[in-house]
Short mmCIF file of N, CA and C in Angstrom, two decimals:
data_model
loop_
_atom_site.label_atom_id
_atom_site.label_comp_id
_atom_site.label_asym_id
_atom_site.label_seq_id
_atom_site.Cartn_x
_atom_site.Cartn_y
_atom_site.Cartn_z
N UNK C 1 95.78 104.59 113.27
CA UNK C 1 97.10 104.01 113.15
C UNK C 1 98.11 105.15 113.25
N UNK C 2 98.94 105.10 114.23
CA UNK C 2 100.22 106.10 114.70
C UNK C 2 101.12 105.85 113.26
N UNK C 3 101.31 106.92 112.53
CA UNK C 3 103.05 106.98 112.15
C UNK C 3 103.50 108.18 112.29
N UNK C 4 105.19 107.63 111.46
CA UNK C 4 106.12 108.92 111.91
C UNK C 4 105.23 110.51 111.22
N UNK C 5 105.48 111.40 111.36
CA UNK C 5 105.01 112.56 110.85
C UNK C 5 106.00 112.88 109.08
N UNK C 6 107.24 112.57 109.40
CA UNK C 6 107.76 112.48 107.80
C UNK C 6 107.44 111.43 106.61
N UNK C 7 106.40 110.65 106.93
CA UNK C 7 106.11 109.65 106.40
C UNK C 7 104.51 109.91 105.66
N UNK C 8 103.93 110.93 106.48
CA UNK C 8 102.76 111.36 105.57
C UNK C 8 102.80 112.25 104.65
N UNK C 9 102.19 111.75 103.36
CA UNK C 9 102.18 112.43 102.18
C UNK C 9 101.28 112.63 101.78
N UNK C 10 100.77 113.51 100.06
CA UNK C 10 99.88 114.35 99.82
C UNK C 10 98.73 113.58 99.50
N UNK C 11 97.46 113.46 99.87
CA UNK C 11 96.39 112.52 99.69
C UNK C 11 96.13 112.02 100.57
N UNK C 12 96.88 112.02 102.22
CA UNK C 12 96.62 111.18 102.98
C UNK C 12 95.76 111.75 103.86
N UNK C 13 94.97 110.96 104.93
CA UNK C 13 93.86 111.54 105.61
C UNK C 13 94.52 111.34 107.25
N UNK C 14 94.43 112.34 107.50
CA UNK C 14 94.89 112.66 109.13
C UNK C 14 93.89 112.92 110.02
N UNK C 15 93.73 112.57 111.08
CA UNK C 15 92.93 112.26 112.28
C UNK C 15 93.87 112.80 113.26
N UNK C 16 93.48 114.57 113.77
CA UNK C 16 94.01 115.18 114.69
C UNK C 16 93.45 115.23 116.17
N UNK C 17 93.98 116.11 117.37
CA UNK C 17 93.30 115.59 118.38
C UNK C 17 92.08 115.93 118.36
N UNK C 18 91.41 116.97 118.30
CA UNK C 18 89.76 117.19 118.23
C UNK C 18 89.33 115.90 117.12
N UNK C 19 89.38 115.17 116.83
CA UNK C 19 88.27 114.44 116.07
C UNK C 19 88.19 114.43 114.77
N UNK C 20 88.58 115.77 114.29
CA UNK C 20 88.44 116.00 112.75
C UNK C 20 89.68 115.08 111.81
N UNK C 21 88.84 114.88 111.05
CA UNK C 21 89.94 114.52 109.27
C UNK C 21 90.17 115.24 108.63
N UNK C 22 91.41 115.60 108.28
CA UNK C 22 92.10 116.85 107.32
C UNK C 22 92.61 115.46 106.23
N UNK C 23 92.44 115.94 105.34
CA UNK C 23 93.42 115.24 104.08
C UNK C 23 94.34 116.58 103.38
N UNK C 24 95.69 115.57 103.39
CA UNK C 24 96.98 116.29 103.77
C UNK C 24 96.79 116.81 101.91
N UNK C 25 97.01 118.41 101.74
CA UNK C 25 97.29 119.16 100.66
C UNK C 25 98.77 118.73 99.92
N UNK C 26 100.23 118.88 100.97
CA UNK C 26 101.31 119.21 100.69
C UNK C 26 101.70 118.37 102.26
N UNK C 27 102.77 118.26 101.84
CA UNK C 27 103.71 117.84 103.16
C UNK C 27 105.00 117.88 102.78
N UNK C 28 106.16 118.75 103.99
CA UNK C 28 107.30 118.81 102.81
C UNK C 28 108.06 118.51 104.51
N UNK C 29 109.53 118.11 104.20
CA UNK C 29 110.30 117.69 105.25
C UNK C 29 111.08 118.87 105.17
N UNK C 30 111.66 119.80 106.20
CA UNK C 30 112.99 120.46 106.43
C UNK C 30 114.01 119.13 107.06
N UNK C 31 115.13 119.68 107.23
CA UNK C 31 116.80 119.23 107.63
C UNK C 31 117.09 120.41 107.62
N UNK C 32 117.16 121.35 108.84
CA UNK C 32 118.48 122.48 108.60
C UNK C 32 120.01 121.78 109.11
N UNK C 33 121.07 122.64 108.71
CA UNK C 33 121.95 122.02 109.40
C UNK C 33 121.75 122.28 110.81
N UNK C 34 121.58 122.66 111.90
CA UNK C 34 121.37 122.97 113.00
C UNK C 34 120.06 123.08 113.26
N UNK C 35 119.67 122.33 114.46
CA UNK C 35 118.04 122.15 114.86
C UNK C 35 117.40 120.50 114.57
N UNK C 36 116.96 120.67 114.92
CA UNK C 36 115.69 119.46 114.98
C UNK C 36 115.09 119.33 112.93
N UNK C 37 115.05 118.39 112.90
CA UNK C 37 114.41 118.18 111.36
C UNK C 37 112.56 118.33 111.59
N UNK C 38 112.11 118.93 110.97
CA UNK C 38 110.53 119.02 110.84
C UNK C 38 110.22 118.85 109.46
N UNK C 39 108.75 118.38 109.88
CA UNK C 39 107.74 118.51 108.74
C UNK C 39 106.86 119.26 108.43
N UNK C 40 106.29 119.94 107.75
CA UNK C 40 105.70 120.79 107.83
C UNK C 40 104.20 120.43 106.64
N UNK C 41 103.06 120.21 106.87
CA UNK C 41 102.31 119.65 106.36
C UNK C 41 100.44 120.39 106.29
N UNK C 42 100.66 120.96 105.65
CA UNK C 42 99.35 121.29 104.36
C UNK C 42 98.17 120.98 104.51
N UNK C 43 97.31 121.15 105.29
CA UNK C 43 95.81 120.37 104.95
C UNK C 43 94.32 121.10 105.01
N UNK C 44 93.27 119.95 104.53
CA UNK C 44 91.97 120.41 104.63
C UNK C 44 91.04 120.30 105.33
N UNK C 45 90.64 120.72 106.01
CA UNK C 45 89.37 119.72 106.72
C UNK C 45 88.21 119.47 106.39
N UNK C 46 88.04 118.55 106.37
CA UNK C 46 86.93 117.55 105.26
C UNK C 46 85.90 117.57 105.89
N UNK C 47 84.97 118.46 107.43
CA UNK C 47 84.01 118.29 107.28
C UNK C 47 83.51 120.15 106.67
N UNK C 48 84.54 121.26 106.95
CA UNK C 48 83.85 122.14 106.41
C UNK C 48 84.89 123.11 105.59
N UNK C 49 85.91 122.22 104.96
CA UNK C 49 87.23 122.80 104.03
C UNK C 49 88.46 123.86 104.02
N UNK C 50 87.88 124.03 105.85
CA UNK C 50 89.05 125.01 106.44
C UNK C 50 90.72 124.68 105.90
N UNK C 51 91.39 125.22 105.74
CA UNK C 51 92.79 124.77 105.31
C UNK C 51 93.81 125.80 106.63
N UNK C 52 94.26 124.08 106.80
CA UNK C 52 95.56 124.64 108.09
C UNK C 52 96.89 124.31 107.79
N UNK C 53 98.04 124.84 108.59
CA UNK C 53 98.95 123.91 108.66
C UNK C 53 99.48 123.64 109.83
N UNK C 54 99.82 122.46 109.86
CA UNK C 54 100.85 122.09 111.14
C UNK C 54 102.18 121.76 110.47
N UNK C 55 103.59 122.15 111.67
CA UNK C 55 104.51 121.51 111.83
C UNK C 55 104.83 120.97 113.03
N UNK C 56 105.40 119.52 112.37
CA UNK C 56 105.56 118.26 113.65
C UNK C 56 107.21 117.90 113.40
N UNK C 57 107.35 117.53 114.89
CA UNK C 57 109.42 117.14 114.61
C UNK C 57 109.04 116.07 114.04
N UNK C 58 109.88 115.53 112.51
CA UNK C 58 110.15 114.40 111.76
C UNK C 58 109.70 112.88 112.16
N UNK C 59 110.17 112.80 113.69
CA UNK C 59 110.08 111.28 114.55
C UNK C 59 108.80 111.89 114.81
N UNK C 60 108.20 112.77 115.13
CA UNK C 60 106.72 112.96 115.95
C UNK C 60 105.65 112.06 115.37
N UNK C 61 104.64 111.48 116.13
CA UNK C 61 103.70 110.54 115.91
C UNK C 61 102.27 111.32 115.27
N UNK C 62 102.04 110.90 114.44
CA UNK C 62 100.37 111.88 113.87
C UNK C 62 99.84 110.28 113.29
N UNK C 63 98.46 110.47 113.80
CA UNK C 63 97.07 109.74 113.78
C UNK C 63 96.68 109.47 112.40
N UNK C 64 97.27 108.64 111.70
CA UNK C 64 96.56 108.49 110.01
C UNK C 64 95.40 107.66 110.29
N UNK C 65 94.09 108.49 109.82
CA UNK C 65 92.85 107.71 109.58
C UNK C 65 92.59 106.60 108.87
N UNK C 66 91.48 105.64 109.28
CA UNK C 66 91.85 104.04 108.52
C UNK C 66 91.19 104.53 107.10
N UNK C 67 91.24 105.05 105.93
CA UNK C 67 90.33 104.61 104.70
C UNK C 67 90.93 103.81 104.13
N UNK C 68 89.52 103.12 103.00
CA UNK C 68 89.50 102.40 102.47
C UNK C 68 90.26 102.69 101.00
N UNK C 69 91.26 102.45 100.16
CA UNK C 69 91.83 102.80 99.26
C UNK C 69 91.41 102.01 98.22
N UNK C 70 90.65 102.33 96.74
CA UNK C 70 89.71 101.49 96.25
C UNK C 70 89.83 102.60 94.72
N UNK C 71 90.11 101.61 93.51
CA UNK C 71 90.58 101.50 92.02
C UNK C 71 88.88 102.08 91.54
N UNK C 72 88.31 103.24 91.28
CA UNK C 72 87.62 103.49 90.56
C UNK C 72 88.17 104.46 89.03
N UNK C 73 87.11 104.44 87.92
CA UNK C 73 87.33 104.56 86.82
C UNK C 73 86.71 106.14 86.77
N UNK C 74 87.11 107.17 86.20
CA UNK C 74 86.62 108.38 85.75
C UNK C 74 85.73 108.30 84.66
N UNK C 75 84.12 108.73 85.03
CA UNK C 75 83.31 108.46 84.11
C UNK C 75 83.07 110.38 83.05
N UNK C 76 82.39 111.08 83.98
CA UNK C 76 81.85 112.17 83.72
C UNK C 76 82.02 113.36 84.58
N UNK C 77 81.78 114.52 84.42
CA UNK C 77 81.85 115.59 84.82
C UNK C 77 80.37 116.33 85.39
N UNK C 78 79.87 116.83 85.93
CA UNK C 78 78.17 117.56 85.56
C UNK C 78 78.24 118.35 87.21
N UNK C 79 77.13 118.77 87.04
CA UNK C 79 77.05 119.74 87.86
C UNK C 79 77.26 119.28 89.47
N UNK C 80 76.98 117.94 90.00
CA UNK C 80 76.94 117.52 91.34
C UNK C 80 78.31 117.22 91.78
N UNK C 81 79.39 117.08 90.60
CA UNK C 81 80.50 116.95 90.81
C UNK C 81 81.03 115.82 89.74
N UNK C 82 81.84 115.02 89.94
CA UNK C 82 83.20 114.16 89.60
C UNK C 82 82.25 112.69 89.49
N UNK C 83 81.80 112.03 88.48
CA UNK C 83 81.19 110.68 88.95
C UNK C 83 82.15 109.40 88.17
N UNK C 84 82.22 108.50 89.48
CA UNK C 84 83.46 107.58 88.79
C UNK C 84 82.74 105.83 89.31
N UNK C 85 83.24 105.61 89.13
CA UNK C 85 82.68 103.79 88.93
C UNK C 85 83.51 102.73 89.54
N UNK C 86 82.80 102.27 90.11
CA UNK C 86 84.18 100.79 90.92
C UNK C 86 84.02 99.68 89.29
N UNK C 87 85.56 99.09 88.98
CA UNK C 87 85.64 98.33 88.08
C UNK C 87 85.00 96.71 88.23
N UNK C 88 84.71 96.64 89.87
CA UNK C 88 84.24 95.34 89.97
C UNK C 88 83.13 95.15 90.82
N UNK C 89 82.50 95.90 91.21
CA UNK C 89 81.21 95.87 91.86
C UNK C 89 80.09 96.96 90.53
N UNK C 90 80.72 97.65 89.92
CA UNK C 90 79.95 98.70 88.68
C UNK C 90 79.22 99.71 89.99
N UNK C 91 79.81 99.51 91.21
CA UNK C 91 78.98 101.06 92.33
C UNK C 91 79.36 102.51 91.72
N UNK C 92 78.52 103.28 91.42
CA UNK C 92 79.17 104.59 91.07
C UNK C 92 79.47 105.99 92.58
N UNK C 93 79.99 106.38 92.07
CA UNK C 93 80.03 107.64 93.64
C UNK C 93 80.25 109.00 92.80
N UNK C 94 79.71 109.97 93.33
CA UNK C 94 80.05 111.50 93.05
C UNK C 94 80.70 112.03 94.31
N UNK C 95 82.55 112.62 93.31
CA UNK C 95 83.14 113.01 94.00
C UNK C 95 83.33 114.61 93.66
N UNK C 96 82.72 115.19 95.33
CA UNK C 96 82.88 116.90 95.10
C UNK C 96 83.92 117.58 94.62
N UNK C 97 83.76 118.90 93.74
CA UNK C 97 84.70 119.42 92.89
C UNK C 97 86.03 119.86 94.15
N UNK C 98 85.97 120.38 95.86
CA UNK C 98 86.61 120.39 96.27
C UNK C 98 87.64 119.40 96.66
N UNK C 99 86.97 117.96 96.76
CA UNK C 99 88.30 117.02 97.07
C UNK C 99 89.14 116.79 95.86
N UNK C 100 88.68 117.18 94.98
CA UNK C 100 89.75 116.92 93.67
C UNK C 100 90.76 117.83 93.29
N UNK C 101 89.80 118.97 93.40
CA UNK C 101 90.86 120.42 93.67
C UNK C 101 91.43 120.74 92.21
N UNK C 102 92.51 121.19 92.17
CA UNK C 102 93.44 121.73 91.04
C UNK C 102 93.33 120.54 90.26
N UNK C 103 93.26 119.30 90.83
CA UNK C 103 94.13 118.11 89.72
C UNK C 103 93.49 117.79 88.58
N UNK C 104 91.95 118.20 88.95
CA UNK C 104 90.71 118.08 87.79
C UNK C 104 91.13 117.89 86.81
N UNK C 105 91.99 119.18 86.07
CA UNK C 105 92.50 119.41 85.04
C UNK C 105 92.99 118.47 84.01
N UNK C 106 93.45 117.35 84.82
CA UNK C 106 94.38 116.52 84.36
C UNK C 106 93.07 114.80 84.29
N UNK C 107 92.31 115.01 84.58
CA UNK C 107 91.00 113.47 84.64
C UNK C 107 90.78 113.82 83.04
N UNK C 108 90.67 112.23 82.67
CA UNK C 108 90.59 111.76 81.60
C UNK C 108 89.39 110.67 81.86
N UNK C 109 88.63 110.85 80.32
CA UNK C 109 87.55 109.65 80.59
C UNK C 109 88.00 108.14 80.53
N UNK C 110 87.58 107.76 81.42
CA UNK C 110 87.93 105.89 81.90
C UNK C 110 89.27 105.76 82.55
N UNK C 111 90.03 106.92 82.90
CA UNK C 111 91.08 106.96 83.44
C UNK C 111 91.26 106.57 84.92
N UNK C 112 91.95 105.55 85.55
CA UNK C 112 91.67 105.02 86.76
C UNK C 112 92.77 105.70 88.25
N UNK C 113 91.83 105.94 88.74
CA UNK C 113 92.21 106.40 90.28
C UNK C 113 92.10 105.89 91.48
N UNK C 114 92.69 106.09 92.33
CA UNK C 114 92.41 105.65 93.87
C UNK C 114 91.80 106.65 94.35
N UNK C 115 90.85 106.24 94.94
CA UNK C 115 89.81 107.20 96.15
C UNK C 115 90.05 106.52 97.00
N UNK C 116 90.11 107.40 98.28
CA UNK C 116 90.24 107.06 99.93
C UNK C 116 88.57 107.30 100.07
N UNK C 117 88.17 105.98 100.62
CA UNK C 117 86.66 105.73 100.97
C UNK C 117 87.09 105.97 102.53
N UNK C 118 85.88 106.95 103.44
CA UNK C 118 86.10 107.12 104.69
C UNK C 118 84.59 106.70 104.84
N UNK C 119 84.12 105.93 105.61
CA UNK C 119 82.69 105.95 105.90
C UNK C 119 81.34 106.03 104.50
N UNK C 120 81.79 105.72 103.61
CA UNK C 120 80.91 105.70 102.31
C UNK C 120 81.42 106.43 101.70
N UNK C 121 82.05 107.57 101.82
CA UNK C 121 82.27 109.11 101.16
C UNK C 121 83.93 109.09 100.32
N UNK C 122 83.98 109.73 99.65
CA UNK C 122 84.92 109.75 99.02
C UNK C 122 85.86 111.06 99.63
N UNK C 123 87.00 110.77 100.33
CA UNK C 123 87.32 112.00 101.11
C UNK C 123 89.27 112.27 100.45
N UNK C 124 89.56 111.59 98.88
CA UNK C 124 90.75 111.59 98.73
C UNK C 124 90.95 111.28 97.46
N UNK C 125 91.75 111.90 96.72
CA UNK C 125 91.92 111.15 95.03
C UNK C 125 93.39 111.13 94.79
N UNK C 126 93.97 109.60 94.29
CA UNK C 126 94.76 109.55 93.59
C UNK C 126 95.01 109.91 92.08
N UNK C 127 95.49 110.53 91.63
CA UNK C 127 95.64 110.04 90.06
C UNK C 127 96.75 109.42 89.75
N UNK C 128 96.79 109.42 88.04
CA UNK C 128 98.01 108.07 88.17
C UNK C 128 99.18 109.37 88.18
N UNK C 129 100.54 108.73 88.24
CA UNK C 129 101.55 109.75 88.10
C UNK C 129 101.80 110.87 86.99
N UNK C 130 101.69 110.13 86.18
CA UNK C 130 101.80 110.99 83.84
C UNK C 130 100.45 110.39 83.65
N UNK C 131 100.36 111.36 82.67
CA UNK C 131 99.48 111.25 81.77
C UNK C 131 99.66 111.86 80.45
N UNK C 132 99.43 111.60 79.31
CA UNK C 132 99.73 111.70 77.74
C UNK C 132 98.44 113.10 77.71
N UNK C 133 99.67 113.61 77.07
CA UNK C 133 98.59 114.88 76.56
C UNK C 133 99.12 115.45 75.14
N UNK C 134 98.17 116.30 74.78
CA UNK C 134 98.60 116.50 72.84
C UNK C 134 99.00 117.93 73.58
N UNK C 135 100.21 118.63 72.72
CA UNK C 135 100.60 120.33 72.77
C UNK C 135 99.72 120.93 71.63
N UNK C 136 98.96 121.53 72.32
CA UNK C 136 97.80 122.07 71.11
C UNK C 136 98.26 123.72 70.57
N UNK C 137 99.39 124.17 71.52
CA UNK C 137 99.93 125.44 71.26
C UNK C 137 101.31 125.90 71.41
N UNK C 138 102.49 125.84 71.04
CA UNK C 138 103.39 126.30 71.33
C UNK C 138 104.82 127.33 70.14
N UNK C 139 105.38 128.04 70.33
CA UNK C 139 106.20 128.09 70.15
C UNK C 139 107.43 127.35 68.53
N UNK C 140 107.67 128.10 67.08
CA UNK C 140 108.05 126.88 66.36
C UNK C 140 109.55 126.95 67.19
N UNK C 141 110.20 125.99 66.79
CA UNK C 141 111.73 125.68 67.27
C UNK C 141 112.81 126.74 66.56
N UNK C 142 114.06 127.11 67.32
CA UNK C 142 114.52 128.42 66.31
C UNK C 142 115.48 127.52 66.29
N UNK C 143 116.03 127.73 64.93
CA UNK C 143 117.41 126.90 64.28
C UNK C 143 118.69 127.34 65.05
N UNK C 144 119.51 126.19 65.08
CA UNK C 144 120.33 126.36 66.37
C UNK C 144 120.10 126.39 67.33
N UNK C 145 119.46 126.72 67.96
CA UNK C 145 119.11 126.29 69.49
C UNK C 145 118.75 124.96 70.43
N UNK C 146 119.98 124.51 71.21
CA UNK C 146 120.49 123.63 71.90
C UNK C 146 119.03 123.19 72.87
N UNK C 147 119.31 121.90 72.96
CA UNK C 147 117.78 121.41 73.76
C UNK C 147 118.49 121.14 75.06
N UNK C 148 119.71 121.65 75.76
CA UNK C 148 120.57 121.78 76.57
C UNK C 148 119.65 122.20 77.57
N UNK C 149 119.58 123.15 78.13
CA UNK C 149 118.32 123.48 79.29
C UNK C 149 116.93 124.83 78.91
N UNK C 150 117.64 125.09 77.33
CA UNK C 150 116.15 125.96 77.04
C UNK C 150 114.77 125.70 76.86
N UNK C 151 113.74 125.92 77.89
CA UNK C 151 112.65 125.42 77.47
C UNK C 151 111.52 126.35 77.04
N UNK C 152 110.43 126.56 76.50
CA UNK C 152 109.38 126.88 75.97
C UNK C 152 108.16 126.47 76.42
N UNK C 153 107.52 127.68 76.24
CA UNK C 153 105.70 127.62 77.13
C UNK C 153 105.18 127.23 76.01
N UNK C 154 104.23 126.00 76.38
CA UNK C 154 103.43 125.07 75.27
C UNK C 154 101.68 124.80 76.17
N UNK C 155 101.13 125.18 75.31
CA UNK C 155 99.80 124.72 75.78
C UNK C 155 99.25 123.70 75.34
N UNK C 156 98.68 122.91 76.49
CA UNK C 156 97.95 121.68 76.19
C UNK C 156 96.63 121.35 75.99
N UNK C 157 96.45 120.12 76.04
CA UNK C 157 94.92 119.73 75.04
C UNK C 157 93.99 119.94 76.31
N UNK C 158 94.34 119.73 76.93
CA UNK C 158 93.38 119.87 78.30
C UNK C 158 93.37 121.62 79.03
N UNK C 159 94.17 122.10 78.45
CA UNK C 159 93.89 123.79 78.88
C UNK C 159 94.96 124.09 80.29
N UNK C 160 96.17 123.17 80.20
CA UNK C 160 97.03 123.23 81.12
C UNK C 160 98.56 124.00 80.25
N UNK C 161 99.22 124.76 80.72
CA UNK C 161 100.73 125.22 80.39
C UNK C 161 101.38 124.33 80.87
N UNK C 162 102.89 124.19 80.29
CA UNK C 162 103.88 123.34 80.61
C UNK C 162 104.89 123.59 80.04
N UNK C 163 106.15 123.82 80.46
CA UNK C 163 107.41 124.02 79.60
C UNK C 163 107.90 122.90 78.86
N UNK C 164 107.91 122.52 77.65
CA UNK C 164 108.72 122.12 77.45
C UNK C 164 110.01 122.28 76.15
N UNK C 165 110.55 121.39 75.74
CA UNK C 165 111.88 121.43 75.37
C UNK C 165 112.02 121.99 73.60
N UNK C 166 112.65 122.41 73.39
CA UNK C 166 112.56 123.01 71.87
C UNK C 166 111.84 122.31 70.41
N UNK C 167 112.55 121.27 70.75
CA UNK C 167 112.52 120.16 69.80
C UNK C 167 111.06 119.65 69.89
N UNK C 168 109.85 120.13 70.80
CA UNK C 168 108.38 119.47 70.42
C UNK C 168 107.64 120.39 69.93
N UNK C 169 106.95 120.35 69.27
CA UNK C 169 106.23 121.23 68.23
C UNK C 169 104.61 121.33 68.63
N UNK C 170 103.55 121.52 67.70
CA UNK C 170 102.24 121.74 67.84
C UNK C 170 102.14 120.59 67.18
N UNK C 171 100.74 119.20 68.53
CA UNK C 171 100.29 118.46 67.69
C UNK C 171 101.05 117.27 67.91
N UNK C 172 102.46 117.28 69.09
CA UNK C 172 103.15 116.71 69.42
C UNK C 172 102.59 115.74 70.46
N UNK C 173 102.31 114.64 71.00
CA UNK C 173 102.11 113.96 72.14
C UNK C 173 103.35 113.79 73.22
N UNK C 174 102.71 114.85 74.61
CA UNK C 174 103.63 114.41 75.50
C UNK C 174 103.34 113.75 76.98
N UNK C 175 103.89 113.46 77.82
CA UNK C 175 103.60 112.54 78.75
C UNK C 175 104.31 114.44 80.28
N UNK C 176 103.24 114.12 81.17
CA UNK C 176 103.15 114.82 81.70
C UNK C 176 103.13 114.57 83.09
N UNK C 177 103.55 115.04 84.28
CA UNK C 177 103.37 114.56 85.87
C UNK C 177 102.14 115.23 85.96
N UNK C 178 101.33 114.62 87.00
CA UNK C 178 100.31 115.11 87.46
C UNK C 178 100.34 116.04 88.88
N UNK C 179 101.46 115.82 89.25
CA UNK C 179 101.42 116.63 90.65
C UNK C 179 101.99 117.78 90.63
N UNK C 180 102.86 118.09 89.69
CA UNK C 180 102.93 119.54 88.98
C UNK C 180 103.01 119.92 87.59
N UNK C 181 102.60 119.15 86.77
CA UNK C 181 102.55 119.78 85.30
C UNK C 181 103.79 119.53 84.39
N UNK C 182 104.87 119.09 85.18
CA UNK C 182 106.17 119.34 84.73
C UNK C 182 106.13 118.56 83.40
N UNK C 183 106.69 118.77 82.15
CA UNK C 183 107.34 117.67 81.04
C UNK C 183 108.11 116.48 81.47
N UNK C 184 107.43 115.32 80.59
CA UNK C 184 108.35 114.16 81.55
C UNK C 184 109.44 113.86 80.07
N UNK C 185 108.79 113.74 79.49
CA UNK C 185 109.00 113.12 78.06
C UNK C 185 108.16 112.93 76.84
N UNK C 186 108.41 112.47 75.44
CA UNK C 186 107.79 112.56 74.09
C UNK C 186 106.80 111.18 74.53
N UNK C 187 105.19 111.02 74.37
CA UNK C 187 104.71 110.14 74.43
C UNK C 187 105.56 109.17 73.71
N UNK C 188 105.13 107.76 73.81
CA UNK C 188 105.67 106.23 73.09
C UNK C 188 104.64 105.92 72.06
N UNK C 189 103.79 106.81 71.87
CA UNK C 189 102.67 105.92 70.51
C UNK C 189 102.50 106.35 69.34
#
């Protein structure tokens, strides 16, 4: 299936002219004021994990591969890799520590994702956007100091850094992006 080239984003699986499937790392759009607008886009190749990049003009057409996009559950961790579970057939699949990459960090048990199924194989992972995490280390708050834009390095329960804002302490629950770590806000529970 043809689309525009500014329209593919991170997780998606691309079908270039030789044959191969890259699933896209990063994809970011330029606009200079002067020139042509491009994209410039990040990827892997999924049969032996080479990492390239291309840039395509914005309107340019790139080949998105058909997968199957399919709600499995995060079971376990072990040595063969990532093993997760379809919620309505109970099929399990092991997904390799490379297609998951950095985001590992952030899988929680029973926590639900999208995998891009290509041919049986699991060649793509969604996670959800936030996720709740405890600050297992940070920083106490210094009196007077405005929660205006100062922030503080806090470590989390899962072994990830994250800045956040004065006012959260050790032991605090916070809600977190998954695609860069950033502080979203004080969990709700």
């Amino acid at each position: 299936m043809k689309v525009i080239a500014s329209s593919i984003r991170k997780g998606n699986i691309i079908e270039k002219e030789d044959g191969q499937l890259y699933v896209v790392l990063t994809a970011e759009s330029f606009h200079p004021g002067k020139g042509t607008p491009t994209t410039q886009i990040d990827m892997r190749r999924l049969s032996d994990g080479v990492k390239t990049t291309d840039r395509y003009k914005t309107t340019e057409q790139v080949e998105r591969a058909y997968v199957e996009d399919q709600n499995f559950s995060y079971l376990y961790q072990d040595a063969d890799g990532y093993t997760f579970m379809n919620g309505e057939s109970y099929d399990q699949i092991v997904v390799p520590a490379e297609v998951i990459g950095d985001q590992s960090i952030y899988l929680q048990e029973g926590m639900t994702c999208v995998l891009s199924i290509f041919n049986g194989v699991a060649v793509g992972i969604q996670l959800p956007a936030r996720v709740t995490l405890e600050v297992v280390e940070t920083e106490p708050a210094m009196k007077g100091q405005t929660a205006s834009s100062s922030y503080k390095p806090a470590k989390l329960s899962n072994g990830a850094r994250a800045m956040v804002p004065p006012h959260i302490s050790t032991g605090t629950r916070i809600v977190v992006q998954t695609d860069d770590g950033s502080y979203v806000e004080r969990a709700k529970d």
